[in-house]
PDB file of C-alpha atoms in Angstrom:
ATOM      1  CA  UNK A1374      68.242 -71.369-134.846  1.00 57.00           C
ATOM      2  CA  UNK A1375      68.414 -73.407-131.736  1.00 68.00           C
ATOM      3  CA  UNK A1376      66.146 -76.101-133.613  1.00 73.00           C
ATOM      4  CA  UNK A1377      69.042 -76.258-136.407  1.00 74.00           C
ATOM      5  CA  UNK A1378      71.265 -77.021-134.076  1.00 75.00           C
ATOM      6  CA  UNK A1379      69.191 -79.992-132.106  1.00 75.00           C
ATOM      7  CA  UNK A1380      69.154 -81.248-135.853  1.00 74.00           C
ATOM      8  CA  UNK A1381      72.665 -80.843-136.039  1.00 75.00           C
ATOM      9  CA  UNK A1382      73.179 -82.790-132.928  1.00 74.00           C
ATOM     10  CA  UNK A1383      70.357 -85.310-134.367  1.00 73.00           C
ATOM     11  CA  UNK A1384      72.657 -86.124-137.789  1.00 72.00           C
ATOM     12  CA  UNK A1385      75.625 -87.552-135.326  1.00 70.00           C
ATOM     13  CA  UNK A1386      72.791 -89.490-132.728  1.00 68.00           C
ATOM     14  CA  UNK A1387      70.860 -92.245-134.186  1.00 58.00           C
ATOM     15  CA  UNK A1388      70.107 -93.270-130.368  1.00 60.00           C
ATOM     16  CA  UNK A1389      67.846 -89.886-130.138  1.00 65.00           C
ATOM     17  CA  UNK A1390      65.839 -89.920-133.754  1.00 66.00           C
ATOM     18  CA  UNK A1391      64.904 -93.754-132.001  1.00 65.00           C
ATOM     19  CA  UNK A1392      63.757 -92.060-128.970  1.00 66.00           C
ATOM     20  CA  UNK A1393      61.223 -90.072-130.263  1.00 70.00           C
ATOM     21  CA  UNK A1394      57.442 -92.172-131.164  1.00 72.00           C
ATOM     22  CA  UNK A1395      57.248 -95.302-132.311  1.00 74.00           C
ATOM     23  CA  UNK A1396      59.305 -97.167-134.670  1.00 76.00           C
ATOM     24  CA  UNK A1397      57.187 -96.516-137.720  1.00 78.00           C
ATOM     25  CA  UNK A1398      56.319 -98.751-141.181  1.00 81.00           C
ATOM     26  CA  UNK A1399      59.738 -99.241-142.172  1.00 83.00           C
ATOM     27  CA  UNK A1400      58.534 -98.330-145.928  1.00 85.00           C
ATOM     28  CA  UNK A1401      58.140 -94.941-144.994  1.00 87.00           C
ATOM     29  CA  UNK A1402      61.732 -94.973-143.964  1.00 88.00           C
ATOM     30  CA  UNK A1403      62.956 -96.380-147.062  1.00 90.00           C
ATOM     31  CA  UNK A1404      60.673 -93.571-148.877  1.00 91.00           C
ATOM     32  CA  UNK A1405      62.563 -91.013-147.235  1.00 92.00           C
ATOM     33  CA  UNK A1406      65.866 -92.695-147.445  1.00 92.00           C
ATOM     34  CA  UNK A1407      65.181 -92.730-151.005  1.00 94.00           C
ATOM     35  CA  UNK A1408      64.037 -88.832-151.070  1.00 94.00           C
ATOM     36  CA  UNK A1409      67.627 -88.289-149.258  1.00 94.00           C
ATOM     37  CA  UNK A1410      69.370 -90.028-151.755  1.00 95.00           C
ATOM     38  CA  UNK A1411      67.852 -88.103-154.817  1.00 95.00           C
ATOM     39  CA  UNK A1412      68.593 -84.757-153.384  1.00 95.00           C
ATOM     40  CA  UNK A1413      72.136 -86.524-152.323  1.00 95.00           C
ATOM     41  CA  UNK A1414      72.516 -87.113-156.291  1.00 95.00           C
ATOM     42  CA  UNK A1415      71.404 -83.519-156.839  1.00 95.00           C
ATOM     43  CA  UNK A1416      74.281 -82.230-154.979  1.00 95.00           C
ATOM     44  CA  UNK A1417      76.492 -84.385-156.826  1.00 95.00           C
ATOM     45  CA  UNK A1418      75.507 -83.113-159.943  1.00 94.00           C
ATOM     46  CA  UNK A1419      76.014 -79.612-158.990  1.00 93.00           C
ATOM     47  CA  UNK A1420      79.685 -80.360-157.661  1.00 93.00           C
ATOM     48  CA  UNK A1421      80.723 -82.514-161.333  1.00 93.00           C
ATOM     49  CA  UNK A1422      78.808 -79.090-162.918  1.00 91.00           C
ATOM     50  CA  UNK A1423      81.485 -76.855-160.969  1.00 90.00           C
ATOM     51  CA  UNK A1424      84.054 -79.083-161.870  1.00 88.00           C
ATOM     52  CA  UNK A1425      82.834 -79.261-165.433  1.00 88.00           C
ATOM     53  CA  UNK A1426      82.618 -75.593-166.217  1.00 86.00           C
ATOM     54  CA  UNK A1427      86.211 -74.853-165.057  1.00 83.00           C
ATOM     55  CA  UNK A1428      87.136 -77.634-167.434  1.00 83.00           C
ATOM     56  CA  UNK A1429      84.875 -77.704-170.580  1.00 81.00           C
ATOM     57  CA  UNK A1430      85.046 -73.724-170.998  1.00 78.00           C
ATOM     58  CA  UNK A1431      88.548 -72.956-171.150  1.00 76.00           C
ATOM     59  CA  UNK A1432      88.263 -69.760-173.298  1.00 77.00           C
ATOM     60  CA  UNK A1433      86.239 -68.301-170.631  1.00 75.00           C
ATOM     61  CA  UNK A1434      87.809 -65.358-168.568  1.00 80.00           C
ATOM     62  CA  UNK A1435      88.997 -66.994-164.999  1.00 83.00           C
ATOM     63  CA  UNK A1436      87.388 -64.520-162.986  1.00 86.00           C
ATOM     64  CA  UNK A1437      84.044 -65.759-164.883  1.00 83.00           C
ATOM     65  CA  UNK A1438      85.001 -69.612-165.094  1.00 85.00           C
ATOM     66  CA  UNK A1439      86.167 -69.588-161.497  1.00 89.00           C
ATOM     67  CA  UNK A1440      83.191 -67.571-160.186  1.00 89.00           C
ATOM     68  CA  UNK A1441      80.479 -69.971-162.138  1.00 87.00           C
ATOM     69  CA  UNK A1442      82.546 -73.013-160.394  1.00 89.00           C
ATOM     70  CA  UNK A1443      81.886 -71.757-157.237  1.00 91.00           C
ATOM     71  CA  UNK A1444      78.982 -70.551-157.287  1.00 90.00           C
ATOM     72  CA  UNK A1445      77.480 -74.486-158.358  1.00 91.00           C
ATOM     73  CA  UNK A1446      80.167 -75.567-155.370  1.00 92.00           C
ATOM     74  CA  UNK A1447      78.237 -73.914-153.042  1.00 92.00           C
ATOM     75  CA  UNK A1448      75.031 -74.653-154.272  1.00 92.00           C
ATOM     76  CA  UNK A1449      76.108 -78.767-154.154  1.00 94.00           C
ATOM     77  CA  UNK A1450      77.126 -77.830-150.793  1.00 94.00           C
ATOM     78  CA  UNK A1451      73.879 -76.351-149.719  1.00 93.00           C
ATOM     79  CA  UNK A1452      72.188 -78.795-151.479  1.00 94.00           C
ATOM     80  CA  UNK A1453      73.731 -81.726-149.821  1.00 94.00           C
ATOM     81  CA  UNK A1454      73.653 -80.444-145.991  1.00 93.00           C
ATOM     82  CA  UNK A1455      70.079 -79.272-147.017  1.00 93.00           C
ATOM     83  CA  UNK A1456      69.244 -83.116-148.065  1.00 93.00           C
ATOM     84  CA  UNK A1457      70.565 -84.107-144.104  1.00 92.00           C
ATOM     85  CA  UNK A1458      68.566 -81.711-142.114  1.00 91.00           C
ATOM     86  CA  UNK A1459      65.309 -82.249-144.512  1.00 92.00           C
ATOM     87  CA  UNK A1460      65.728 -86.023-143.886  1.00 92.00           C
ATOM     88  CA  UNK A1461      66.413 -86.072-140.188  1.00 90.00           C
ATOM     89  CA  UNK A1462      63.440 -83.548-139.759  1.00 90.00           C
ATOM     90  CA  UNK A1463      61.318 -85.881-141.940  1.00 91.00           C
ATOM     91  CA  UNK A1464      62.063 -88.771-140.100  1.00 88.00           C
ATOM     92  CA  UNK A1465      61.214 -87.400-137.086  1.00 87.00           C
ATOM     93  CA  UNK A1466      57.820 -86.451-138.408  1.00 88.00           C
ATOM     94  CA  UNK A1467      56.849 -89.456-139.331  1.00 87.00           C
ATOM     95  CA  UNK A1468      57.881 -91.097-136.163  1.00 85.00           C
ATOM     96  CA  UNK A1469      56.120 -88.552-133.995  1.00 84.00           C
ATOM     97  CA  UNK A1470      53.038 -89.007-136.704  1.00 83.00           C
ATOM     98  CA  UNK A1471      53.480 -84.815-137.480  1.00 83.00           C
ATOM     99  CA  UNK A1472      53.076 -83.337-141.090  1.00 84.00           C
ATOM    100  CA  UNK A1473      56.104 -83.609-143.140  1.00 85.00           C
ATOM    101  CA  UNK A1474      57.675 -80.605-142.786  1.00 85.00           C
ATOM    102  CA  UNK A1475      57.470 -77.524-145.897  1.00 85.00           C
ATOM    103  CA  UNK A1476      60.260 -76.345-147.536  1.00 86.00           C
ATOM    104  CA  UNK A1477      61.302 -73.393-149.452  1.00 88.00           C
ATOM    105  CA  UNK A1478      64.559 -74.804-150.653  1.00 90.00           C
ATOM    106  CA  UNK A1479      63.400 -75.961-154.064  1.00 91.00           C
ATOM    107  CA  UNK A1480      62.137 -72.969-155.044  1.00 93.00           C
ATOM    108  CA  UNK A1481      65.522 -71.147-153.866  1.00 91.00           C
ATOM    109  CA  UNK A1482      67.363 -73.696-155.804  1.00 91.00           C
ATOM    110  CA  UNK A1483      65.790 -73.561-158.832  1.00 92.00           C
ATOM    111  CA  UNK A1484      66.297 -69.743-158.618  1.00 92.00           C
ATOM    112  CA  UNK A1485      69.851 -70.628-158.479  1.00 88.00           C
ATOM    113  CA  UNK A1486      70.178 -72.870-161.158  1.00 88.00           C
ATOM    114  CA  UNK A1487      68.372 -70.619-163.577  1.00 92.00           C
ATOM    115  CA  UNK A1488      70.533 -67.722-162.380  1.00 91.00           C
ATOM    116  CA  UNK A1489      73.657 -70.294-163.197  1.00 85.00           C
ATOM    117  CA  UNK A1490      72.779 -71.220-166.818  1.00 88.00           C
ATOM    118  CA  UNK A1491      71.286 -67.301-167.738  1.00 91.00           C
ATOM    119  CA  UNK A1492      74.411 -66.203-166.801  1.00 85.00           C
ATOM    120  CA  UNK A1493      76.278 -69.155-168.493  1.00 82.00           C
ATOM    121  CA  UNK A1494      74.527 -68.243-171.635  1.00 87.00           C
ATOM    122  CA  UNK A1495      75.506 -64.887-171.422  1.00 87.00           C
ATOM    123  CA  UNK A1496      78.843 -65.110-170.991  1.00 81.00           C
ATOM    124  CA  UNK A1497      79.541 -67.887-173.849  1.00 79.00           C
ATOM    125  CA  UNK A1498      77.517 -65.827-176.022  1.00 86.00           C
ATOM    126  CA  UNK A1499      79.531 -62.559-175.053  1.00 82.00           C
ATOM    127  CA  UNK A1500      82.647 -64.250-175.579  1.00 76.00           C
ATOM    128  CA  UNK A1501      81.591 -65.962-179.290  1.00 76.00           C
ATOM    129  CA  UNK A1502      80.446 -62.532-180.112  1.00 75.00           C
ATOM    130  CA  UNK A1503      83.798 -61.132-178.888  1.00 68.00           C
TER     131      UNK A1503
ATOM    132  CA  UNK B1203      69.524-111.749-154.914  1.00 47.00           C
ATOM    133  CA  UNK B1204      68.604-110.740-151.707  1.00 47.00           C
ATOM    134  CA  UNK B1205      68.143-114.052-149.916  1.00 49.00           C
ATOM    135  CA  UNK B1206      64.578-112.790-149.056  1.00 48.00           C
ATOM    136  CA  UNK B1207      61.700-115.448-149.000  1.00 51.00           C
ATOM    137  CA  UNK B1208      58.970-115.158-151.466  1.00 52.00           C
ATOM    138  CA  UNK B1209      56.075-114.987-148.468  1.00 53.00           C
ATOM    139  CA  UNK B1210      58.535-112.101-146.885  1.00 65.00           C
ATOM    140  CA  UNK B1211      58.999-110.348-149.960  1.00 67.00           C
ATOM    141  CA  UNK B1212      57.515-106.446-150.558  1.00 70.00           C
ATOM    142  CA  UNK B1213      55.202-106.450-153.060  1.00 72.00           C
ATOM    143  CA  UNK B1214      56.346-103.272-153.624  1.00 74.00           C
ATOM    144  CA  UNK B1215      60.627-104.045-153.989  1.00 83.00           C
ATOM    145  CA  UNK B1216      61.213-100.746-151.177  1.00 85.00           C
ATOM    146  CA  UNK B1217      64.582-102.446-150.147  1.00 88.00           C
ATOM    147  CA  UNK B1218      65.389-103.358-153.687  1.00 88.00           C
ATOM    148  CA  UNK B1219      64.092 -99.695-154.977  1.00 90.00           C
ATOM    149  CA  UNK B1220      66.399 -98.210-152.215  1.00 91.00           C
ATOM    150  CA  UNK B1221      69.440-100.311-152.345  1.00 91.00           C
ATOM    151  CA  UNK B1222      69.246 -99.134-156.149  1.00 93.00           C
ATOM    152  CA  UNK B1223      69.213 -95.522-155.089  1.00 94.00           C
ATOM    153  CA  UNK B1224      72.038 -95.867-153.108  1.00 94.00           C
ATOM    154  CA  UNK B1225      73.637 -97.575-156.262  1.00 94.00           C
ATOM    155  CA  UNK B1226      72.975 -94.434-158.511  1.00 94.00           C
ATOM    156  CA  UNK B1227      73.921 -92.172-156.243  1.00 94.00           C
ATOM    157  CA  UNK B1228      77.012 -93.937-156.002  1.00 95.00           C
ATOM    158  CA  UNK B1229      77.425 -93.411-160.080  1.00 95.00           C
ATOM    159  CA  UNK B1230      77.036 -89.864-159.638  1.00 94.00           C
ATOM    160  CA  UNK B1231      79.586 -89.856-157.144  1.00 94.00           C
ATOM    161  CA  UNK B1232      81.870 -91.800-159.491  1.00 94.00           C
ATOM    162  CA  UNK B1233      80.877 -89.338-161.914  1.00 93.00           C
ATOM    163  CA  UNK B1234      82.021 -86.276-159.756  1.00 92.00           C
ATOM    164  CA  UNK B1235      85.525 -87.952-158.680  1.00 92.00           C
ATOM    165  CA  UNK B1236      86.689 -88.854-162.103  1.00 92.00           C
ATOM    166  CA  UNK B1237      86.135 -85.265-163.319  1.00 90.00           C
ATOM    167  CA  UNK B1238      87.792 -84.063-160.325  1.00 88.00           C
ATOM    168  CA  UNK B1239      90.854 -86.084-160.325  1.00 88.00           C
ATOM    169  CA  UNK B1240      90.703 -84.881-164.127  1.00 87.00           C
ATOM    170  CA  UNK B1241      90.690 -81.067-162.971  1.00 84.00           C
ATOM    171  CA  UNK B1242      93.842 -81.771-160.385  1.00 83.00           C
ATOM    172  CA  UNK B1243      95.935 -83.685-163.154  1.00 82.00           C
ATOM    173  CA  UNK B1244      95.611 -80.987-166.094  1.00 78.00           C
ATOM    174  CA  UNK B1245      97.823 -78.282-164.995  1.00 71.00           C
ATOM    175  CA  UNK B1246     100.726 -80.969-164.534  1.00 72.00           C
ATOM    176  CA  UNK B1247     101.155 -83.175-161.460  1.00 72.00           C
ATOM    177  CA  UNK B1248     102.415 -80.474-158.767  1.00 81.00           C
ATOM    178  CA  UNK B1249     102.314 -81.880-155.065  1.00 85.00           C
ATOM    179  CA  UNK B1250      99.384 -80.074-154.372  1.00 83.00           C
ATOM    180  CA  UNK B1251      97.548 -81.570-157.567  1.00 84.00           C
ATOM    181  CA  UNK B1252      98.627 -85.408-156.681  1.00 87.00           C
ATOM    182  CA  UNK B1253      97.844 -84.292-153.159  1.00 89.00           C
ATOM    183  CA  UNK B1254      94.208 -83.165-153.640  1.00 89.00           C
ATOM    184  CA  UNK B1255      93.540 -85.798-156.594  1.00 89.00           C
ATOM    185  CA  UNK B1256      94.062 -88.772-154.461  1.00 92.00           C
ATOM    186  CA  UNK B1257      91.996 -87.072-151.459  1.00 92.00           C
ATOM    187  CA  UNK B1258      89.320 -87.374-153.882  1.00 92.00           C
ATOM    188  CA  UNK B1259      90.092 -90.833-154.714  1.00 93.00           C
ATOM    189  CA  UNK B1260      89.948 -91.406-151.156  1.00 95.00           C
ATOM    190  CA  UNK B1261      86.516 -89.368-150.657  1.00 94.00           C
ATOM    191  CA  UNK B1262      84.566 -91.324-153.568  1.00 94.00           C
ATOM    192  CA  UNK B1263      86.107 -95.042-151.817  1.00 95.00           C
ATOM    193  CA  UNK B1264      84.572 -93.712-148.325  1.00 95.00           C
ATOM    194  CA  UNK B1265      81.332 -93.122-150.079  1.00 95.00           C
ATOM    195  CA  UNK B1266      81.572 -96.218-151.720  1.00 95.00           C
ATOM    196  CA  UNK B1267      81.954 -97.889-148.078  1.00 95.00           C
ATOM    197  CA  UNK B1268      78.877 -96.469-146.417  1.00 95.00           C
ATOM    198  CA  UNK B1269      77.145 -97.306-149.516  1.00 95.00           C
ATOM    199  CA  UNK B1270      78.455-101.089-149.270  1.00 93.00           C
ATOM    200  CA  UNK B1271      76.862-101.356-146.047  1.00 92.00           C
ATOM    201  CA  UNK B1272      73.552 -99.390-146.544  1.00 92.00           C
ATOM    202  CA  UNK B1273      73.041-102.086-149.139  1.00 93.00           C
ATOM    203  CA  UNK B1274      74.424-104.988-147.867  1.00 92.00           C
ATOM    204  CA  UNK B1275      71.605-104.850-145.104  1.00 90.00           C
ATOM    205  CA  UNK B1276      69.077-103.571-147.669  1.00 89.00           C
ATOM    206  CA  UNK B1277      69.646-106.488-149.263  1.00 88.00           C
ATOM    207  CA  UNK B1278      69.944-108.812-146.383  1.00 88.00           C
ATOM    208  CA  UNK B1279      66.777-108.450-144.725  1.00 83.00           C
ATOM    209  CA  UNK B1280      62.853-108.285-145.547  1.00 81.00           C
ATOM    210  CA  UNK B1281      62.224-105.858-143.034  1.00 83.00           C
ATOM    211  CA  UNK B1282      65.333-103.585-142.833  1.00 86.00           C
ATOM    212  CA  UNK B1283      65.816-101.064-140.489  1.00 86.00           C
ATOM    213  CA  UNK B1284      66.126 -97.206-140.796  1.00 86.00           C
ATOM    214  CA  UNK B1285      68.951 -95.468-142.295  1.00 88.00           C
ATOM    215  CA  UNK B1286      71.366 -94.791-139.354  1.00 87.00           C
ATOM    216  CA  UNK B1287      71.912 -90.921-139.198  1.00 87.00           C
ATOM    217  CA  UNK B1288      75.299 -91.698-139.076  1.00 89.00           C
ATOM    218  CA  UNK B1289      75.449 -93.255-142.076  1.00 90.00           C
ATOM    219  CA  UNK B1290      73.535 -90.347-143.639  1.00 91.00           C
ATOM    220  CA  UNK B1291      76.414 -88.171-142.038  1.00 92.00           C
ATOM    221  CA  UNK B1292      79.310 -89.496-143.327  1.00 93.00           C
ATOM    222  CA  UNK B1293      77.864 -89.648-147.164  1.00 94.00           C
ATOM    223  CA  UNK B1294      77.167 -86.089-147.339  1.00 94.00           C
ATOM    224  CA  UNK B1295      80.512 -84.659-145.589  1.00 94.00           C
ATOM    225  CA  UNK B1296      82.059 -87.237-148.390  1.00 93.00           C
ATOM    226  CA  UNK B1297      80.247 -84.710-150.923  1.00 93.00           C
ATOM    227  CA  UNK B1298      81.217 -81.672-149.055  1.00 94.00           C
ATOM    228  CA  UNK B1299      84.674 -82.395-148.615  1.00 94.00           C
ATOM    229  CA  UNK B1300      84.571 -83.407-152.666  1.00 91.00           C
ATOM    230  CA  UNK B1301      83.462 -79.822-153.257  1.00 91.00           C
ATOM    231  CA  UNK B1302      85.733 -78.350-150.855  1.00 92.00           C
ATOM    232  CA  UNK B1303      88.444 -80.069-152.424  1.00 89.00           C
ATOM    233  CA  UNK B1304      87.678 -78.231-155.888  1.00 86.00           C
ATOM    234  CA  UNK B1305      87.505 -74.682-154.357  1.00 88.00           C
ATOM    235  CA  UNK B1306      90.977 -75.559-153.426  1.00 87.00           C
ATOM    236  CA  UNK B1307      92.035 -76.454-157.013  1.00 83.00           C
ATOM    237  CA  UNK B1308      90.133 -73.801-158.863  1.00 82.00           C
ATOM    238  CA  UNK B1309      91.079 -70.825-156.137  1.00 81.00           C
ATOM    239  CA  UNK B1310      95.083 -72.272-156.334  1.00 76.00           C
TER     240      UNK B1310
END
């Protein structure tokens, strides 16, 4: 926990992710920059998905429609604070010439996305049914 | 575009490849404002709906800002130099606060 928290201090210090190692080749920098991005867009596209569902199924019951919304909310929300701590971890990997670090987050958030549309199916089925 | 040299250039286009990641992800955040100013606007234009739709307006033209300058330099230089956490910082609590912003609109 108190490492989350040195990352926390890390995403607000640019001075300090400097400080550690050598400046390193500044493509591997971009690489990550670019792997930050991707997950960035990631989280994006779960937020517009919250926003869609409350929109584009309007026959659903609200407790459902609302729930689905938030539960893709939260995921985007994970997903994009997720994105900052991977790439300031990352970053100072390659700097202090580490391993990247591993990650169990895709595998979580994959889980979550295939809970989402199961249970998306479900319910529009239930309700054409009904 | 660019204004880089063709003895400085990357064989491999990093800065370009990057500077168009940052313009994607810029899309998507287009992408996720419109339908959220669309979500505040269709159950009429109370306070709170104007209120919340033009935070989001506000949110996506932040994100667009940081953006500007990540690729402004991208583009500016052969060599450019890390992405400032800062900078990293501010373009995710844009997203956050997006999300945030619909939890308040679907909860109200």
């Amino acid at each position: 926990m108190s490492e989350f928290v040195r990352n926390i201090r890390l995403w607000f210090a640019p001075e300090q992710v400097r400080g550690e190692g050598p400046t390193p080749d500044y493509r591997f920098s971009l690489a990550n920059e670019r792997t930050f991005l991707a997950w960035l867009r990631t989280a994006l596209a779960l937020i517009g998905g919250g926003f869609a569902v409350d929109q584009f199924l309007p026959h659903l019951h609200r407790a459902w429609r609302v729930g689905l919304a938030l539960a893709l909310l939260g995921a985007g929300v994970l997903c994009s604070l997720r994105a900052l701590n991977h790439w300031v971890r990352c970053e100072r990997a390659i700097r202090r010439g580490e391993d990247l670090p591993a990650s169990r987050f895709p595998a979580l958030l994959s889980l979550v996305v295939a809970v989402v549309a199961v249970a998306m199916v479900v319910v529009v089925l239930a309700g054409w049914a009904g | 575009m660019g204004g880089v040299s063709r003895a400085g250039r990357d064989p491999g286009l990093q800065p370009e490849r990057t500077r168009l990641a940052w313009r994607r992800t810029t899309l998507s955040a287009a992408v996720a404002a419109v339908l959220a100013v669309r979500t505040t606007l269709r159950g009429g234009a109370s306070a709170t709906a104007v209120t919340v739709g033009a935070l989001c307006c506000v949110l996506f033209l932040g994100f667009l800002w940081v953006a500007h300058q990540r690729i402004r330099v991208l583009a500016a230089e052969s060599r450019p130099p890390a992405l400032a956490p800062r900078q990293a910082t501010a373009a995710v609590l844009c997203a956050v606060a997006l999300a945030g912003c619909a939890a308040v609109v679907l909860v109200a």
